[in-house]
Short mmCIF file of C-alpha atoms and ligand atoms in Angstrom, two decimals:
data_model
loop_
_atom_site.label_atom_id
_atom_site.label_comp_id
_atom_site.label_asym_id
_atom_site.label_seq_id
_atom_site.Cartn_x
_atom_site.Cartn_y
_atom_site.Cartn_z
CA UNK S 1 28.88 125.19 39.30
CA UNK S 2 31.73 126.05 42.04
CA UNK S 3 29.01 127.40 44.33
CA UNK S 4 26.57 124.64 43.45
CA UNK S 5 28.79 121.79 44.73
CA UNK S 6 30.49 123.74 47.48
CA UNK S 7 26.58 124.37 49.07
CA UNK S 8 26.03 119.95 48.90
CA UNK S 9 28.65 119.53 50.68
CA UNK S 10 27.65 122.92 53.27
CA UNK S 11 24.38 120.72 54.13
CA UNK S 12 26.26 117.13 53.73
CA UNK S 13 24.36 116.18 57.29
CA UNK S 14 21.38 115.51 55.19
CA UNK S 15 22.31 112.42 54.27
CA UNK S 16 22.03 109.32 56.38
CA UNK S 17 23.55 106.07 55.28
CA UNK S 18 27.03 108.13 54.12
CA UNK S 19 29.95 107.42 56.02
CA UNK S 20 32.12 109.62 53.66
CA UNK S 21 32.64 113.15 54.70
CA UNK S 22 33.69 115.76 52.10
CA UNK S 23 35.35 118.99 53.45
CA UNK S 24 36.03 121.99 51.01
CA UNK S 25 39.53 123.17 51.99
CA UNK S 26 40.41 124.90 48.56
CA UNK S 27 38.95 126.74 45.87
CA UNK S 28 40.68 128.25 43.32
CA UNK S 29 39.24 130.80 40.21
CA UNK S 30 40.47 133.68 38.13
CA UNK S 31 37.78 136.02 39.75
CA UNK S 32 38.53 137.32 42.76
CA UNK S 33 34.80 138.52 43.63
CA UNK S 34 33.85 134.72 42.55
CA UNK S 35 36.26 133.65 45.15
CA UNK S 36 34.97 136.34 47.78
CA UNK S 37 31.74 134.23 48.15
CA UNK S 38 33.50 131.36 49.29
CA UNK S 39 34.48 133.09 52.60
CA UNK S 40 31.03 132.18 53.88
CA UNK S 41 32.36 128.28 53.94
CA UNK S 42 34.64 128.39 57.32
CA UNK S 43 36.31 124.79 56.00
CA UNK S 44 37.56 126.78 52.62
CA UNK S 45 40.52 128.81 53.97
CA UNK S 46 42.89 128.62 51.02
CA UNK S 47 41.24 130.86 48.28
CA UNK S 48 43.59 131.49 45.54
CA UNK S 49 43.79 133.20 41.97
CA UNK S 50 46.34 130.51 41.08
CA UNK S 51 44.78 126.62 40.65
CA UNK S 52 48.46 125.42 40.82
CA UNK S 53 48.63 126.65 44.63
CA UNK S 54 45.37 124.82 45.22
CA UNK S 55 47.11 121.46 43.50
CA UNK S 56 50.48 121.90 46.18
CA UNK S 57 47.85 121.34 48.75
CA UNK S 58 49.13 118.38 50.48
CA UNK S 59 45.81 118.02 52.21
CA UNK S 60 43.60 118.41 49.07
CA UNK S 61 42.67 114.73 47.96
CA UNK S 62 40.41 115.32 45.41
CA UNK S 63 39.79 117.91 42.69
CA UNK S 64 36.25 118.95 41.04
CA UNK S 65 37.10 121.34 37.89
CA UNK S 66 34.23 123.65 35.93
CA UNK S 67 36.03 125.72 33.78
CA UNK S 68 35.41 126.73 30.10
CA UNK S 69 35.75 123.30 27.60
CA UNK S 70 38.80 124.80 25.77
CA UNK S 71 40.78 124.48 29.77
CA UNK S 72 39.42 121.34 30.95
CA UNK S 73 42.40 119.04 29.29
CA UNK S 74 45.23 121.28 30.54
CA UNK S 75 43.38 121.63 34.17
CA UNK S 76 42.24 117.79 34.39
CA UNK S 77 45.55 116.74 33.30
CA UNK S 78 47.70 118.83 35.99
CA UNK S 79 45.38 117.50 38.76
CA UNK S 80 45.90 114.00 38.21
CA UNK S 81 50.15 115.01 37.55
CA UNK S 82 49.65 116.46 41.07
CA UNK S 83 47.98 112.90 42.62
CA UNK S 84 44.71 113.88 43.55
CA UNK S 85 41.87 112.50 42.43
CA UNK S 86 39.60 114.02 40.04
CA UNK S 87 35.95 115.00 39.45
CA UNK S 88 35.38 116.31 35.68
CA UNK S 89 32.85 118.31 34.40
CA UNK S 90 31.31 117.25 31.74
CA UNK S 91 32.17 117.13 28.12
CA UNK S 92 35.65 115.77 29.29
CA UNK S 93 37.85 117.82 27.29
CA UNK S 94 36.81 119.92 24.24
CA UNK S 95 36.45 117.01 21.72
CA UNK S 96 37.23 113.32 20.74
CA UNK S 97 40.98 113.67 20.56
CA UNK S 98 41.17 115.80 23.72
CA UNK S 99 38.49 113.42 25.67
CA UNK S 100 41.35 110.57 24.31
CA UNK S 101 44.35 111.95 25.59
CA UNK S 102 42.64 112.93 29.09
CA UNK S 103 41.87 109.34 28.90
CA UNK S 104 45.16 107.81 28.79
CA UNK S 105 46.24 110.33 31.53
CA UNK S 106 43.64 109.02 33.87
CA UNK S 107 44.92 105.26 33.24
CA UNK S 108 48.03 105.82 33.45
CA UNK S 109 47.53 107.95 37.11
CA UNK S 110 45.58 105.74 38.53
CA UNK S 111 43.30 107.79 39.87
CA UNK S 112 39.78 107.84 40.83
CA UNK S 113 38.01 109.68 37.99
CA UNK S 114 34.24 110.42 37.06
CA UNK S 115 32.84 112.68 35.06
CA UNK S 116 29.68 114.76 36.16
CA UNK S 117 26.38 114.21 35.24
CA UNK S 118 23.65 114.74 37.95
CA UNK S 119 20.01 114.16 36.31
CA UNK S 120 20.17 109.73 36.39
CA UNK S 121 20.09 110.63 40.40
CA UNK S 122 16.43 112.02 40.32
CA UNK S 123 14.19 109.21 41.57
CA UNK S 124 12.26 108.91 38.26
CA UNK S 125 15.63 108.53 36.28
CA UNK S 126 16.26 105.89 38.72
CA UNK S 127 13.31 103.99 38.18
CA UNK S 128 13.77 104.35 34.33
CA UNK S 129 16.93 103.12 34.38
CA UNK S 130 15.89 100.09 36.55
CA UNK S 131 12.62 99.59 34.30
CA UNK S 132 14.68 99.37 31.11
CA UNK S 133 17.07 97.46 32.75
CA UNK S 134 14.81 94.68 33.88
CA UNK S 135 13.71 93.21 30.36
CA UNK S 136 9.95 93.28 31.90
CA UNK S 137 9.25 95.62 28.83
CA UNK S 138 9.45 93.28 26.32
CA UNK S 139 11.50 94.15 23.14
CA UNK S 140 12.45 97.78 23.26
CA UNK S 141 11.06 99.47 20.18
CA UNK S 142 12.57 103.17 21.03
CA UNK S 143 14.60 105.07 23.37
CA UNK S 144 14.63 108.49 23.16
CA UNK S 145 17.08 110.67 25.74
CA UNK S 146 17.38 114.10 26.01
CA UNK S 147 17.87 117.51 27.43
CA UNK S 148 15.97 121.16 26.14
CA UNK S 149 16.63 124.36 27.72
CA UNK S 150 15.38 127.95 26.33
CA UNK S 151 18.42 129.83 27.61
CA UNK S 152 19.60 131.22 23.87
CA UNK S 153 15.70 131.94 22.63
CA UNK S 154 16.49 135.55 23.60
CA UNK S 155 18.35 137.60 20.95
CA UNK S 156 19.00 140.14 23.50
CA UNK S 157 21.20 137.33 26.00
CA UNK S 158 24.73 138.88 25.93
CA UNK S 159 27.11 135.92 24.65
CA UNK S 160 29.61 134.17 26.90
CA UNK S 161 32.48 131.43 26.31
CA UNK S 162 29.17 128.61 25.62
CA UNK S 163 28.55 130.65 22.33
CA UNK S 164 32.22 130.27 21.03
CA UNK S 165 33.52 127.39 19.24
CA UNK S 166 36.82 128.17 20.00
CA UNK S 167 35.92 128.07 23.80
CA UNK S 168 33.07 125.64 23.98
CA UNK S 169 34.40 123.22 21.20
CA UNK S 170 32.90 122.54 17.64
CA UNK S 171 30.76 120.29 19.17
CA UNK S 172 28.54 123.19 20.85
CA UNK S 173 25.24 122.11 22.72
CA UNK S 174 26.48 118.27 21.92
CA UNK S 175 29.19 119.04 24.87
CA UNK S 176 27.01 121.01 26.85
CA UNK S 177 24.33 118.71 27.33
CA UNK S 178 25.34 115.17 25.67
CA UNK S 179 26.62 113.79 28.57
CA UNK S 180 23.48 114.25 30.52
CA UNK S 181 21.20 112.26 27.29
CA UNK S 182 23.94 109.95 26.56
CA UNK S 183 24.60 108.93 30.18
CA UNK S 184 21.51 106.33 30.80
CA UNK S 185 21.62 104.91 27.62
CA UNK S 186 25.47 104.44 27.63
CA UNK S 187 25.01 102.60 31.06
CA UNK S 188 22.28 100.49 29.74
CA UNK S 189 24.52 99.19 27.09
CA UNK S 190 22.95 100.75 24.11
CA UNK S 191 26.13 102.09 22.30
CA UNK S 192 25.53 103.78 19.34
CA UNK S 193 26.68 101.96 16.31
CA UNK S 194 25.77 104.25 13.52
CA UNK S 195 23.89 107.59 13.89
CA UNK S 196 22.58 110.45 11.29
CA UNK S 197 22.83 114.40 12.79
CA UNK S 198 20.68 117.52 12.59
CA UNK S 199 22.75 120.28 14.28
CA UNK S 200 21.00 123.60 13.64
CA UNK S 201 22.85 127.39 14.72
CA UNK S 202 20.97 130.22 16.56
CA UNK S 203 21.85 133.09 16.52
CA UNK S 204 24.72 134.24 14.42
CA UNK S 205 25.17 137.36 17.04
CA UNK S 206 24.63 138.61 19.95
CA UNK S 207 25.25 141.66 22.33
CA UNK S 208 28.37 141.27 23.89
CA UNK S 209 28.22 143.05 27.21
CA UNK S 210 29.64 146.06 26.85
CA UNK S 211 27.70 147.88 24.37
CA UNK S 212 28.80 146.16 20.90
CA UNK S 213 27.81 142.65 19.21
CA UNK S 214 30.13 139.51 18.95
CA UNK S 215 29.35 136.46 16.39
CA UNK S 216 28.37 133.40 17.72
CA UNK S 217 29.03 130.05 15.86
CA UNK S 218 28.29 127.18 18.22
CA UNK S 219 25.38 124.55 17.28
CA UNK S 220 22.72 125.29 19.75
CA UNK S 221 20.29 122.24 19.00
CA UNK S 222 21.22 118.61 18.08
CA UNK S 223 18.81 115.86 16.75
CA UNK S 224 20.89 112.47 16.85
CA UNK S 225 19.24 109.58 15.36
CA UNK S 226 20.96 106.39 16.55
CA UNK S 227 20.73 102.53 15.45
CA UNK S 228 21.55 100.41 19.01
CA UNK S 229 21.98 97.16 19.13
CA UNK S 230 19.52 95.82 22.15
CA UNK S 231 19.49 92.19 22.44
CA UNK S 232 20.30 91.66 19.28
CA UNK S 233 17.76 94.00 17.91
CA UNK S 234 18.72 96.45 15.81
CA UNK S 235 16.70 99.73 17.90
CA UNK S 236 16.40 103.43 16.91
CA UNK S 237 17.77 105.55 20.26
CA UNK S 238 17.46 109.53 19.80
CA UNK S 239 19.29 112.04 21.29
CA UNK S 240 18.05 115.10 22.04
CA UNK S 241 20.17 118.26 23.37
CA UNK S 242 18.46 121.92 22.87
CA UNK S 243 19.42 125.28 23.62
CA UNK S 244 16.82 126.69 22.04
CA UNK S 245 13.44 124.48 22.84
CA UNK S 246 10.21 127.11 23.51
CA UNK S 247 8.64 126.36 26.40
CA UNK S 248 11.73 124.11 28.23
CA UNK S 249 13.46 125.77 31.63
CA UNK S 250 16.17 122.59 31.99
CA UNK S 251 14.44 119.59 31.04
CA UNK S 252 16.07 115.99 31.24
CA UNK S 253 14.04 113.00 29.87
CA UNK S 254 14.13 109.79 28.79
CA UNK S 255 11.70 107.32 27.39
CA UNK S 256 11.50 103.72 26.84
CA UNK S 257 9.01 101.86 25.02
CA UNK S 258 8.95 98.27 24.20
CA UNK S 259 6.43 95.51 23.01
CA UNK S 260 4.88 94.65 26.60
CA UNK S 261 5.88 98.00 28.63
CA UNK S 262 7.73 101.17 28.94
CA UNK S 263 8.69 104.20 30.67
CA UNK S 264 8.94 107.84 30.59
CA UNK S 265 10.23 110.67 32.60
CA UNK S 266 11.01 113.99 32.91
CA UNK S 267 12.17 116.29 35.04
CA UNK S 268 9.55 118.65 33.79
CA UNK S 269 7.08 116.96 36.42
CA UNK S 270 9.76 115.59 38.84
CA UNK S 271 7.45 113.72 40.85
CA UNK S 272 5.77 111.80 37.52
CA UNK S 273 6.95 108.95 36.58
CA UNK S 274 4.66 107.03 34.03
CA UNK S 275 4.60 103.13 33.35
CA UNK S 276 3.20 101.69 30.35
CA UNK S 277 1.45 98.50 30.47
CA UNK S 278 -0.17 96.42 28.06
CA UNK S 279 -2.92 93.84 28.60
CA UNK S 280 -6.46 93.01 27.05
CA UNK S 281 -6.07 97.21 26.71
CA UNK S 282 -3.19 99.37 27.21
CA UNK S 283 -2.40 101.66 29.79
CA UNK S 284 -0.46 104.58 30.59
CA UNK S 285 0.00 104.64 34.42
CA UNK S 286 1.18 108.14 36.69
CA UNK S 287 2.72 107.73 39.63
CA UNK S 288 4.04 110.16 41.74
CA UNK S 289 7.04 109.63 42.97
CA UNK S 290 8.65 110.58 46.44
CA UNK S 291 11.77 111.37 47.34
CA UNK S 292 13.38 107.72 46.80
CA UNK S 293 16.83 109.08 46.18
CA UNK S 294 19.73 106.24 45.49
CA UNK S 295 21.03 107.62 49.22
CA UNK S 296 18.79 107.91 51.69
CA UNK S 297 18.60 111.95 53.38
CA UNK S 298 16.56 113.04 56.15
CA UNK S 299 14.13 114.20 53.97
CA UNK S 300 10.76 112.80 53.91
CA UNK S 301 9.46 110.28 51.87
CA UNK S 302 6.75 112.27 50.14
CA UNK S 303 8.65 115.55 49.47
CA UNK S 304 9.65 116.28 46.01
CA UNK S 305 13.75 116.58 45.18
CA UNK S 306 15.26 119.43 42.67
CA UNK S 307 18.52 119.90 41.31
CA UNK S 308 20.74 120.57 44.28
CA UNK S 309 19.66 117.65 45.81
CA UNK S 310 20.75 115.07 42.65
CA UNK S 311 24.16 117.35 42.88
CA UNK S 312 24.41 116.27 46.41
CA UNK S 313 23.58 112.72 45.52
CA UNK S 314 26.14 112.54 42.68
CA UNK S 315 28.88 113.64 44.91
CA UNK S 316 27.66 111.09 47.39
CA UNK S 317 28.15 108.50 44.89
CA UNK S 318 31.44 110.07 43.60
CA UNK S 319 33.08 109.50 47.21
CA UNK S 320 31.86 106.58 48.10
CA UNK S 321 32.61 104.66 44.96
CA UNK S 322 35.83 106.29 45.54
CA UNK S 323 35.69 104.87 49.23
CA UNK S 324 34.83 101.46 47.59
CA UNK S 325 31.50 101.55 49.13
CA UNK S 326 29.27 101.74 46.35
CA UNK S 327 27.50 98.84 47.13
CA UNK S 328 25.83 98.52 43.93
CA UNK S 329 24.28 101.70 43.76
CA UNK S 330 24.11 104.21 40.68
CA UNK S 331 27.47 105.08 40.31
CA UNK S 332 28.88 108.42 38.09
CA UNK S 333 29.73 108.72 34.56
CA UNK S 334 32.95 107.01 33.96
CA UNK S 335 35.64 108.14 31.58
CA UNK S 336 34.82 105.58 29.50
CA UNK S 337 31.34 106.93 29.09
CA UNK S 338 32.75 110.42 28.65
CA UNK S 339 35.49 109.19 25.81
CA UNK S 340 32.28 107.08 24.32
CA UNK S 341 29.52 110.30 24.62
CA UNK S 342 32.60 112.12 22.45
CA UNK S 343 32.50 109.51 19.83
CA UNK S 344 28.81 110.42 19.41
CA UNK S 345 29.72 113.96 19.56
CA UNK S 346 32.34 113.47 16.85
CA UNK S 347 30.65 111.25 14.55
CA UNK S 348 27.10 113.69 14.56
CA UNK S 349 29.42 116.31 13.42
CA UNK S 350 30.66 114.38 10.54
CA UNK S 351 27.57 113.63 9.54
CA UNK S 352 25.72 117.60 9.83
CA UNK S 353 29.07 117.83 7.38
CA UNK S 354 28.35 115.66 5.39
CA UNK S 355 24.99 114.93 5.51
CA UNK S 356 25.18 111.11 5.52
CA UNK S 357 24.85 108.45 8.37
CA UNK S 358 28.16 107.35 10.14
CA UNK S 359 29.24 104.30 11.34
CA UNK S 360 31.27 104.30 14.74
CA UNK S 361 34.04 102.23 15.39
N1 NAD O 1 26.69 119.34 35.47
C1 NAD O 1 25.95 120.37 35.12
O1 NAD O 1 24.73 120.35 35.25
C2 NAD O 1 26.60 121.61 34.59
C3 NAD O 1 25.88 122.80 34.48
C4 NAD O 1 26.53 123.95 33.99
C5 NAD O 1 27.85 123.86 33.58
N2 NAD O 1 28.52 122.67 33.69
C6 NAD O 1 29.93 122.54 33.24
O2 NAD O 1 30.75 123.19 34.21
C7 NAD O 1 31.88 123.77 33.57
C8 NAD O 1 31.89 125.26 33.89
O3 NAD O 1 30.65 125.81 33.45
P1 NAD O 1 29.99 127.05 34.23
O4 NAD O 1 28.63 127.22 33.69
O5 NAD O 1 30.17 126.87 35.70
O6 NAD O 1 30.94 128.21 33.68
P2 NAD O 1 31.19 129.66 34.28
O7 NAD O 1 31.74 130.47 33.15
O8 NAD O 1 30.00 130.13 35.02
O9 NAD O 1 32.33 129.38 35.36
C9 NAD O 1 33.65 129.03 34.99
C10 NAD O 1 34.57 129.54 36.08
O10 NAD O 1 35.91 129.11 35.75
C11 NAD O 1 36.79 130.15 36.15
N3 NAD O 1 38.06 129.96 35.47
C12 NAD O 1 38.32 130.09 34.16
N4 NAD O 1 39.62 129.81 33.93
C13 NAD O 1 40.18 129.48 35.11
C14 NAD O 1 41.50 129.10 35.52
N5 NAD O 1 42.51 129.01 34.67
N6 NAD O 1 41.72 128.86 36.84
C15 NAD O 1 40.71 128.97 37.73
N7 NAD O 1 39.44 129.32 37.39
C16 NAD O 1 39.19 129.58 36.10
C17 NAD O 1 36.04 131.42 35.77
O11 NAD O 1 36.55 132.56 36.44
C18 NAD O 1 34.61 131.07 36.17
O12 NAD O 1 34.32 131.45 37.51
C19 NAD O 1 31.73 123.45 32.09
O13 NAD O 1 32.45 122.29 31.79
C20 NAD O 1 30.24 123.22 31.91
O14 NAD O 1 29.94 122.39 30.82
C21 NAD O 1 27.92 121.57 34.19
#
């Protein structure tokens, strides 16, 4: 994810109506051949083993961290001791308590913080957000938000740190991909109040590189079934987050559906966005989107954007929200969003325990 956001910022000139400039001074990783590919960024002249060097930057203002889940409270933590500003990676620590205590660190810093979470910035998950926003839909009557990827359908995948608990939390594909289904919904309001969890395993083992097998024991799929309160309707909101759906590449979708309209998207056909609309018969209605991104780039108005481009335009908003320039534009995940996506995470484990719906606080 290093090399994803250091390459927005490589072709930041894209972008028109930005007056924020992000330069990459620093990058710090235990891999030395990971940092050896950041020589081709001439800004990036301190490369270093040691993040702690990186943080005694005095001209380092602002901090993104992707490590592992089981480092991101230490790592998030010294950045903000150090006075720079931070950009998480999502889940925001490796579970509730964690998420908690990185919480009360970023209050009492007073630092700029967001957490990542890129997919809302594709056009269509614009215009669903604004659609369900509006109230032209009527009364909703569902939500469902969600991401499905394929990436642990193969046995034969060696297993990294995303396949350990004790690296990539208990929570498991909830804190690899919840922020990115919990994120519109969360904006919109529509905090879950009590929720019932299907968590199912994959694979119990896998190779592990170097000839042998290692066990895995992280969830890969989650099914949470959620009871929102949307204008004081009580409305069903499910959460989807796959590791293991056939036929998905890195799908984000959400859909909408209410008594006189709704929405759907997915980044499965990026350009599509379709519009329900119900009169003397009802209609489902495609249109193909362009490349209305929440910050305008040089690029055409009929192209078609992909992922580095929402990665560029959530760093866009990251800076100048930080800049105080939002302007009422989309702006990232908050830590309040991150601490609240946890409580989902913690409360759908309790129930897969348990089997039994759970009311959050
Ligand atoms: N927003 C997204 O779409 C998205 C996508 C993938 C991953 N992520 C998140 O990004 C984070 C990293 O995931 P990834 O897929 O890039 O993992 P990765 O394993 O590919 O990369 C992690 C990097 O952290 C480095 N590292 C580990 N400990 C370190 C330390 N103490 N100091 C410096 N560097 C250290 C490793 O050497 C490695 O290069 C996770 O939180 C993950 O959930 C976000």
């Amino acid at each position: 994810m290093g090399r994803e956001m250091a390459s927005a910022f490589a072709r930041w000139c894209a972008l028109t109506d930005v007056s924020v400039q992000p330069r990459l001074l620093a990058v710090a990783d235990l891999n030395p051949a990971t940092l050896e590919w950041f020589k081709v960024i001439p800004t990036a002249t301190q490369l270093t083993t040691d993040y702690r060097a990186l943080l005694a930057n005095p001209e380092v203002e602002v901090v993104y961290v992707a490590v592992p889940h089981n480092l991101h409270e230490k790592l998030y933590c010294d950045v903000l001791a150090a006075g720079k500003d931070l950009f998480a990676e999502k889940p925001f620590g490796i579970d509730l308590a964690s998420a908690r205590r990185i919480f009360d660190a970023v209050k009492k810093s007073g630092r700029f913080v967001r957490c990542s979470s890129e997919m809302p910035f594709f056009p269509g998950g614009q215009r669903a957000f604004a659609v369900a926003r509006s109230g032209q839909i009527g009364r909703v009557l569902e939500v469902v938000s969600g991401f499905h990827h394929s990436s642990d359908l193969d046995a034969g995948k060696p297993a990294n740190w995303k396949r350990l608990s004790a690296i990539c939390g208990e929570i498991g594909v909830l804190g690899d991909l919840g922020m990115h289904a919990c994120h519109l919904p969360l904006r919109l309001g529509w905090k879950p109040k009590r929720l019932f969890a299907q968590l199912q395993k994959g694979y119990p083992q896998r190779p592990d590189g170097k000839g042998g097998q290692t066990a895995c024991d992280t969830w890969d799929n989650a099914s949470v079934h959620t009871w929102v309160d949307i204008n004081g309707a009580e409305t069903p909101l499910r959460l989807e987050m796959k590791r293991m759906a056939p036929g998905e590449t890195n799908t984000w979708f959400i859909e909408v559906l209410g008594t006189e309209g709704g929405v759907r998207y997915s980044t499965a056909e990026p350009k599509t966005l379709w519009l329900f609309e119900r009169g003397k018969e009802q209609f489902w209605k495609r249109t193909d989107l362009g490349f209305a991104t929440p910050f305008k780039t040089v690029t055409g108005g009929i192209f078609e954007p992909g992922f580095p481009d929402v990665i560029q335009q959530m760093w866009a908003a990251y800076l100048v929200e930080r800049a105080g320039k939002l302007e009422g534009r989309f702006g990232c995940a908050t830590p309040e969003e991150a601490v609240a996506s946890h409580e989902i995470f913690a409360a759908a484990l309790e129930s897969q325990r348990h089997g039994k719906v759970v009311v959050l606080g």
